[in-house]
PDB file of C-alpha atoms in Angstrom:
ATOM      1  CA  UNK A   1      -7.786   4.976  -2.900  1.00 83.00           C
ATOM      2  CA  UNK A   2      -7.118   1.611  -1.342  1.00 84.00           C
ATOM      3  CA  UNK A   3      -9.214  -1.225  -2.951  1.00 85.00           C
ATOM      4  CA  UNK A   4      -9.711  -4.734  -1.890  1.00 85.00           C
ATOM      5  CA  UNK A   5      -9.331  -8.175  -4.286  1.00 83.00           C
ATOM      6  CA  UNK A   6     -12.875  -8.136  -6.411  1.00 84.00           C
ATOM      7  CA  UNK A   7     -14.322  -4.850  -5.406  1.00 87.00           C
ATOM      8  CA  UNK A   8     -14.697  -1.984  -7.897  1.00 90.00           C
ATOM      9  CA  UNK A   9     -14.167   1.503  -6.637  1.00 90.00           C
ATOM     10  CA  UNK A  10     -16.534   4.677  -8.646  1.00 90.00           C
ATOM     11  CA  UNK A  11     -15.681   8.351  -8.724  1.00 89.00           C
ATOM     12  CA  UNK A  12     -17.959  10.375 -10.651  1.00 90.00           C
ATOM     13  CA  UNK A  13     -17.551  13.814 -12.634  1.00 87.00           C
ATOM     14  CA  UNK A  14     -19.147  16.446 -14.410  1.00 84.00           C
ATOM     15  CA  UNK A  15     -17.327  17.911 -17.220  1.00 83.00           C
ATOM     16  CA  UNK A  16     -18.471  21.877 -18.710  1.00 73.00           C
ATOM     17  CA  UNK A  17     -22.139  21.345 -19.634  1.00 60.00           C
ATOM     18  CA  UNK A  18     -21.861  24.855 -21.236  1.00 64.00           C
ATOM     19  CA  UNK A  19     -21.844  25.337 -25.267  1.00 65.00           C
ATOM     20  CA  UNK A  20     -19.156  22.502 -27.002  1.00 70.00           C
ATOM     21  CA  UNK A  21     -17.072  19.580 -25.355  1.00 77.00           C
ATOM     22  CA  UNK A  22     -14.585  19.489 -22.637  1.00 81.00           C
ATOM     23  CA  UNK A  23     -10.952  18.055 -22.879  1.00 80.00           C
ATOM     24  CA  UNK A  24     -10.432  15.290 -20.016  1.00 85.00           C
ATOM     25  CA  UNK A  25      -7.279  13.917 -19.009  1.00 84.00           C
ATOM     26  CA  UNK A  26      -7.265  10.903 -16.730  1.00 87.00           C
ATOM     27  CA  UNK A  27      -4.282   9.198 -15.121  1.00 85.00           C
ATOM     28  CA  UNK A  28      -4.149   6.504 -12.453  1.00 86.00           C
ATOM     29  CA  UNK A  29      -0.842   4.253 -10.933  1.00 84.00           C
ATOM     30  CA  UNK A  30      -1.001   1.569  -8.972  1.00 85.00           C
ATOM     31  CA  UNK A  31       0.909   2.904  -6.055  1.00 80.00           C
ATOM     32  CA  UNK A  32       2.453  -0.422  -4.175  1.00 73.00           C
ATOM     33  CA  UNK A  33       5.867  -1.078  -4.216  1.00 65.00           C
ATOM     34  CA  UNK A  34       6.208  -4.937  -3.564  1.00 67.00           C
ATOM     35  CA  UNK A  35       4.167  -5.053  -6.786  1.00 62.00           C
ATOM     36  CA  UNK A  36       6.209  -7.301  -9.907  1.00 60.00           C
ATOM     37  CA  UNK A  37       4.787  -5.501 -13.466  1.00 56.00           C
ATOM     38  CA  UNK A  38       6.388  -8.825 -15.123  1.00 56.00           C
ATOM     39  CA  UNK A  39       4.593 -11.595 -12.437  1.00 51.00           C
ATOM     40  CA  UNK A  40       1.002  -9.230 -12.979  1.00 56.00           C
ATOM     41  CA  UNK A  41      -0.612  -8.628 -16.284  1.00 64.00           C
ATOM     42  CA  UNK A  42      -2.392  -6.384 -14.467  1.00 72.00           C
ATOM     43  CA  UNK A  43      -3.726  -5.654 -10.313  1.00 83.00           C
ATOM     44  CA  UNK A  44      -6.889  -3.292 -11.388  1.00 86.00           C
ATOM     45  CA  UNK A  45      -8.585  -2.790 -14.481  1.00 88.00           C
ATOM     46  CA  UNK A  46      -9.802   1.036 -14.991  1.00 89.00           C
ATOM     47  CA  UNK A  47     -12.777   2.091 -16.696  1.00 88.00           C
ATOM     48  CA  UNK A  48     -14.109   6.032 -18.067  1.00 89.00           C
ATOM     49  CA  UNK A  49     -17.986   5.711 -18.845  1.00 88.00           C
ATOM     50  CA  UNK A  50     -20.492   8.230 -20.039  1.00 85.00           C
ATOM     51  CA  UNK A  51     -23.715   8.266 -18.057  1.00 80.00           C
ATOM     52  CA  UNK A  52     -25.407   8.971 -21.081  1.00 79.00           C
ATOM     53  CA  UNK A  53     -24.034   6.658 -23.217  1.00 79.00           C
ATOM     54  CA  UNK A  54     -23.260   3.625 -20.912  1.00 74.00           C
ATOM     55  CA  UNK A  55     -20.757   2.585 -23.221  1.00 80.00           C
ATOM     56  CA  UNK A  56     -16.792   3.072 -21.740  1.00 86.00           C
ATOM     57  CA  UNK A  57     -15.118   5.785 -23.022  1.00 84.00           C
ATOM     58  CA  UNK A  58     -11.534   3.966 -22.288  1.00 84.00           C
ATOM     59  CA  UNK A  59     -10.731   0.733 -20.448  1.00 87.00           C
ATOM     60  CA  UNK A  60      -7.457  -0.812 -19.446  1.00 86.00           C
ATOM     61  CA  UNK A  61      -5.642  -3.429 -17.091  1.00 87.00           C
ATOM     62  CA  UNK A  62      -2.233  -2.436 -15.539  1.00 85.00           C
ATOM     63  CA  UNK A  63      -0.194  -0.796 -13.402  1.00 84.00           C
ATOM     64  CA  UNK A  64      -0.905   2.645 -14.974  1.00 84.00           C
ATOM     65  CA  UNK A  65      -2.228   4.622 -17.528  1.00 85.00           C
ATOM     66  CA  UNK A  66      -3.427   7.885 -19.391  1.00 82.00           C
ATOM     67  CA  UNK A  67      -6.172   9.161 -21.840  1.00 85.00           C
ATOM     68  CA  UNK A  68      -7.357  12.164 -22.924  1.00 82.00           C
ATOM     69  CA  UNK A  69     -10.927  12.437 -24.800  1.00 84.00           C
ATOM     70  CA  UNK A  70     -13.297  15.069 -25.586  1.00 83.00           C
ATOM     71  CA  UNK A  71     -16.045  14.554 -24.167  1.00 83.00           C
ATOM     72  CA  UNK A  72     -19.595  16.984 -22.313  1.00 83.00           C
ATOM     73  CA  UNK A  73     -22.059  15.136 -19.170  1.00 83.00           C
ATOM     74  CA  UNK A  74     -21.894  13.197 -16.305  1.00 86.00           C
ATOM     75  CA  UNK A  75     -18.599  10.406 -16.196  1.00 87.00           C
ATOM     76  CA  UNK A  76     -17.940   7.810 -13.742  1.00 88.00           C
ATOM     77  CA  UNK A  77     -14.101   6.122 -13.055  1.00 88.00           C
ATOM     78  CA  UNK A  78     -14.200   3.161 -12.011  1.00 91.00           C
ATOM     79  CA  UNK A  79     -11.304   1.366 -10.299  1.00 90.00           C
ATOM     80  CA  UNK A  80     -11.409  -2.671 -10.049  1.00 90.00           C
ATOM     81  CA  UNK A  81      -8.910  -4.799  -8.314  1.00 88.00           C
ATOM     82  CA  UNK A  82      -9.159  -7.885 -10.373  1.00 85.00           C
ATOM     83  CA  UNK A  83      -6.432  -9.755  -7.986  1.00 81.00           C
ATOM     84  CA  UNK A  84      -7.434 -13.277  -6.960  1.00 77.00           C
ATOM     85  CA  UNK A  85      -6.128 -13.067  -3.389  1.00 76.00           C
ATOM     86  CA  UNK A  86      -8.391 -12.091  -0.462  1.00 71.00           C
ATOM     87  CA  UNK A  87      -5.117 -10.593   1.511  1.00 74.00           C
ATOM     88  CA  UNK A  88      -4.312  -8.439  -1.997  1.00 78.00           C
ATOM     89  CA  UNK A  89      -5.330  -4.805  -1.326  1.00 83.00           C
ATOM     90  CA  UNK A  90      -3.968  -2.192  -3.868  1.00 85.00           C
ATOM     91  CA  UNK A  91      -3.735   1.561  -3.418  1.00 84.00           C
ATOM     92  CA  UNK A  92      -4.419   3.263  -6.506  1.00 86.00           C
ATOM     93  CA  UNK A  93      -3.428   7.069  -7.124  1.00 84.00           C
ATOM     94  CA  UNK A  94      -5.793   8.724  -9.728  1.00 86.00           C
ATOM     95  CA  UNK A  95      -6.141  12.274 -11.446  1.00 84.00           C
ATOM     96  CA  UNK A  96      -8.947  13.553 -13.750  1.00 86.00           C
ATOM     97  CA  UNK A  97      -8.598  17.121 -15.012  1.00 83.00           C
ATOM     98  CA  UNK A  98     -11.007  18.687 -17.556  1.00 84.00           C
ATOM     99  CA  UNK A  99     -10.262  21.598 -19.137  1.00 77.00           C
ATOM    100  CA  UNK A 100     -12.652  23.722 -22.228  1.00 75.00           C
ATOM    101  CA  UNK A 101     -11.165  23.235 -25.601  1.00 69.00           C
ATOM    102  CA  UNK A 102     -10.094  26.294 -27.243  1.00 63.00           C
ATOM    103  CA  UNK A 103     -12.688  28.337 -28.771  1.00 59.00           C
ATOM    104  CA  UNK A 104     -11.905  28.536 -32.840  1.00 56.00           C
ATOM    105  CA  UNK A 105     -12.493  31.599 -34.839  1.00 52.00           C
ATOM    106  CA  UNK A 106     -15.308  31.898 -37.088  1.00 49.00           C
ATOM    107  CA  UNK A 107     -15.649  29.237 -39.713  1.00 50.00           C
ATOM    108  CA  UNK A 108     -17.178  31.695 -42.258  1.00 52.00           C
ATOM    109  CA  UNK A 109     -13.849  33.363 -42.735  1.00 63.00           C
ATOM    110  CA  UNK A 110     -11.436  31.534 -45.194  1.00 66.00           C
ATOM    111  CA  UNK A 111      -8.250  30.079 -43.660  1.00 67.00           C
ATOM    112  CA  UNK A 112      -4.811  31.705 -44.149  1.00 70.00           C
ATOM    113  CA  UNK A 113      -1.815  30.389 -44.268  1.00 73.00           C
ATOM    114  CA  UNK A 114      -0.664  30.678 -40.637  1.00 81.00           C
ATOM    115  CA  UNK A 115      -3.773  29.217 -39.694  1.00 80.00           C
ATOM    116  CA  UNK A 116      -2.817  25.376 -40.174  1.00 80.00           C
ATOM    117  CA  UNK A 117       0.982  26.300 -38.441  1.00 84.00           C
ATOM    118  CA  UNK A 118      -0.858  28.177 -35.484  1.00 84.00           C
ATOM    119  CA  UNK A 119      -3.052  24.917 -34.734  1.00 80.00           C
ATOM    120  CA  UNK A 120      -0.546  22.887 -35.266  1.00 85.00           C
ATOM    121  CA  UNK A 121       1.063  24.907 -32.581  1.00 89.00           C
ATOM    122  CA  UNK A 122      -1.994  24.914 -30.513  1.00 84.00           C
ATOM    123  CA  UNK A 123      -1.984  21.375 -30.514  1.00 82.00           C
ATOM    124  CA  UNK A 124       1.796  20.500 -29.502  1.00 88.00           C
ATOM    125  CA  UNK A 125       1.139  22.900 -26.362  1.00 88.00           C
ATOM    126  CA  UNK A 126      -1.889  20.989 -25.731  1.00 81.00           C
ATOM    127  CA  UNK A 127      -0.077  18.116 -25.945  1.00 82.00           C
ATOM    128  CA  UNK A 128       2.828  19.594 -23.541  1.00 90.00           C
ATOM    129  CA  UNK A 129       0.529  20.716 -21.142  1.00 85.00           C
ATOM    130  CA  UNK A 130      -1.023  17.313 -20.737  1.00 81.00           C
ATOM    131  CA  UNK A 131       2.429  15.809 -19.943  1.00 85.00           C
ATOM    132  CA  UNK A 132       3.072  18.668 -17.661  1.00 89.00           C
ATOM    133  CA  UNK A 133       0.235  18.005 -15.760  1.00 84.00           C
ATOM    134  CA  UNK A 134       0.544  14.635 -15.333  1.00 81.00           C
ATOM    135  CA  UNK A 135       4.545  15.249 -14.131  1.00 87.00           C
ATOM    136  CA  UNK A 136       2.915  17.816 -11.726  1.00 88.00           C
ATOM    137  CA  UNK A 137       0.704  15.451 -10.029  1.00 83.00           C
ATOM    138  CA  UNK A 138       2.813  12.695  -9.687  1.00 83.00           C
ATOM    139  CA  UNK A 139       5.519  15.141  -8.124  1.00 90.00           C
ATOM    140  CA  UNK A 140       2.732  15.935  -5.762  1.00 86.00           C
ATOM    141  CA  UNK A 141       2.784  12.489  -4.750  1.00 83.00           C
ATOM    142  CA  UNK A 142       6.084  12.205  -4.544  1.00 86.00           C
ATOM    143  CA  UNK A 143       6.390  14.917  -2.290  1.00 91.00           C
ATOM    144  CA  UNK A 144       3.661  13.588   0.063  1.00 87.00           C
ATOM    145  CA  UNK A 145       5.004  10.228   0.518  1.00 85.00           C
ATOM    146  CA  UNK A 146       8.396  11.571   1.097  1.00 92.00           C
ATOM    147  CA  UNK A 147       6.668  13.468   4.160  1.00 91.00           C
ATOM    148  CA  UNK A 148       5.357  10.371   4.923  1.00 89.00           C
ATOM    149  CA  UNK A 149       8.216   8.448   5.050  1.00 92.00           C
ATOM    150  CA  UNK A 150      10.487  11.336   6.153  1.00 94.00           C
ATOM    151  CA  UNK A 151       8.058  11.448   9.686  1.00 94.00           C
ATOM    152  CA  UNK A 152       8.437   7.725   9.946  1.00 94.00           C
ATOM    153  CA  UNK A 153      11.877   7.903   9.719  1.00 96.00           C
ATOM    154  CA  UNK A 154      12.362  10.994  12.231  1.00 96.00           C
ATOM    155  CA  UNK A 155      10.022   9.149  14.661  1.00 96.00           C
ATOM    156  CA  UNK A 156      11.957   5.689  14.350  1.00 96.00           C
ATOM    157  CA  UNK A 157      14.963   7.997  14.970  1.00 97.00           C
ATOM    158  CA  UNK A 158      13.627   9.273  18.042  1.00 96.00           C
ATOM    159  CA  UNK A 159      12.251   6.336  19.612  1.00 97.00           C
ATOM    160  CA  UNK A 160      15.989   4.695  19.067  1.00 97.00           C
ATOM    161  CA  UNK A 161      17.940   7.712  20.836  1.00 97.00           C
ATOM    162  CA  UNK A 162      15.640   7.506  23.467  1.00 97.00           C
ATOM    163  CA  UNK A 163      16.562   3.755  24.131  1.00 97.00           C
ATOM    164  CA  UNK A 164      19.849   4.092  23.251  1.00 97.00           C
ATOM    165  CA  UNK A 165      19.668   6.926  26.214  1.00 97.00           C
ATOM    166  CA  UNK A 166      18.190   4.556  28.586  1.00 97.00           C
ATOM    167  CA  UNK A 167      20.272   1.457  27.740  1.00 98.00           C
ATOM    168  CA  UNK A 168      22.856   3.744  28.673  1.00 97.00           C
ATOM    169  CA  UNK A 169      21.967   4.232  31.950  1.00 97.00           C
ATOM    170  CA  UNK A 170      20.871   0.965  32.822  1.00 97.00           C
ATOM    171  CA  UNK A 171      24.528   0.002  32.124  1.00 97.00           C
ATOM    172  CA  UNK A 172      25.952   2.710  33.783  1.00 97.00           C
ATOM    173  CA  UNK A 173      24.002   1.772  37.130  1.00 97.00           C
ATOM    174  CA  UNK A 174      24.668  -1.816  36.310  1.00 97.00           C
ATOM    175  CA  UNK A 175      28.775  -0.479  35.977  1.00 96.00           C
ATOM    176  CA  UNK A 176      28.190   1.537  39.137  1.00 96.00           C
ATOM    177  CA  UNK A 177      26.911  -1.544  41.055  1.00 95.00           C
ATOM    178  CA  UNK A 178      29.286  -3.642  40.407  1.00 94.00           C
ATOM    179  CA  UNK A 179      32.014  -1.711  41.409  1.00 94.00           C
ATOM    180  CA  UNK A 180      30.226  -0.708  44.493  1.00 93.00           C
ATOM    181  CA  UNK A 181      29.873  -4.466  45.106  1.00 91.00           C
ATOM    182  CA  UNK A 182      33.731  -5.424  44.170  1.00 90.00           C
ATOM    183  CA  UNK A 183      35.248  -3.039  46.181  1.00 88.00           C
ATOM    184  CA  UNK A 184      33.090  -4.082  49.174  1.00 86.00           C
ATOM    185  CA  UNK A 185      34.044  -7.512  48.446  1.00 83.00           C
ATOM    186  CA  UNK A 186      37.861  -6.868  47.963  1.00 84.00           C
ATOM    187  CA  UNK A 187      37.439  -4.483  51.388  1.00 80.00           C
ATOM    188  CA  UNK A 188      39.328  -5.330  54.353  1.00 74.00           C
ATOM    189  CA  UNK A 189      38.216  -5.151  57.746  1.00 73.00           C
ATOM    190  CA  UNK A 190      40.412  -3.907  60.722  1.00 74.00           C
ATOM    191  CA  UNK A 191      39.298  -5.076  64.083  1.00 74.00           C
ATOM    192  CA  UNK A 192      41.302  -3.176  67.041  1.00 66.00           C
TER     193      UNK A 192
END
């Protein structure tokens, strides 16, 4: 999403609005390269709000970030480019997944004593599969801008060969000239 100095950018979502919460993970990167993290406290501010609270959910300023809340409704993220400059545009790579939280068993029944080692377990895959996912998508963006880049580069190639191809025969026929016009200065005549 590219995003111009002072305007705010909104994407909104619907997580399950069947029985219990959904778990929501949202990422976003600023995704510009001649970008100093040390010069910038921060290029955008992000913020996740509940329509039906209208209170945010999570807020930050930076380069990048990641949450994950529980959470059931109507959401909005909204991206702000809080740079000064008229001339400063950002691009800003998001992802929101939302996922149903594990059902648990029946509370009636008392716990055993696997039951605090299996969530516990539960939990650290949860956890894992959060930082898989966000590795997955920003592979996926890796992978598209080095098809970006990798067609920009094949059609900078091509554009060279083919005036490296014609420089070469401009200076062949320039070559060919010249010695045409040498040898029929250096000619001699023969008058009988």
């Amino acid at each position: 999403m590219n995003i111009e100095a002072g305007e705010t950018e909104c994407v909104r979502f619907y997580t399950s609005t069947g029985v219990g919460n959904s778990n929501v993970l949202v990422n976003f990167e600023v995704l510009e390269d001649d970008l100093d993290e040390e010069d910038i406290d921060g290029p955008v501010r992000v913020m996740v709000t509940q329509h039906a609270k209208k209170e945010p959910l999570w807020k930050i300023e930076g380069m990048g970030g990641r949450t994950s809340f529980e959470s059931n409704g109507l959401h909005s993220l909204c991206i702000t480019n809080i740079m000064e400059d008229e001339d400063d545009e950002v691009d800003v790579g998001f992802n929101i997944r939302v996922h149903s939280l594990r059902r648990t068993e029946d509370a009636e029944e008392d716990p055993g004593p696997d039951d605090e080692l299996t969530a516990s377990l539960f939990n650290g895959v949860d956890g894992l599969m959060e930082v898989m996912h966000v590795l997955l998508d920003h592979q996926g963006y890796m992978r598209q801008r080095e098809s970006v880049h990798r067609s920009t580069s094949e059609a900078t190639f091509s554009r060279v060969v083919r005036w490296t191809i014609i420089q070469v025969l401009v200076v062949l026929g320039v070559a060919s000239g010249q010695i045409y016009y040498l040898k029929k200065f250096f000619e001699t005549k023969r008058y009988l």
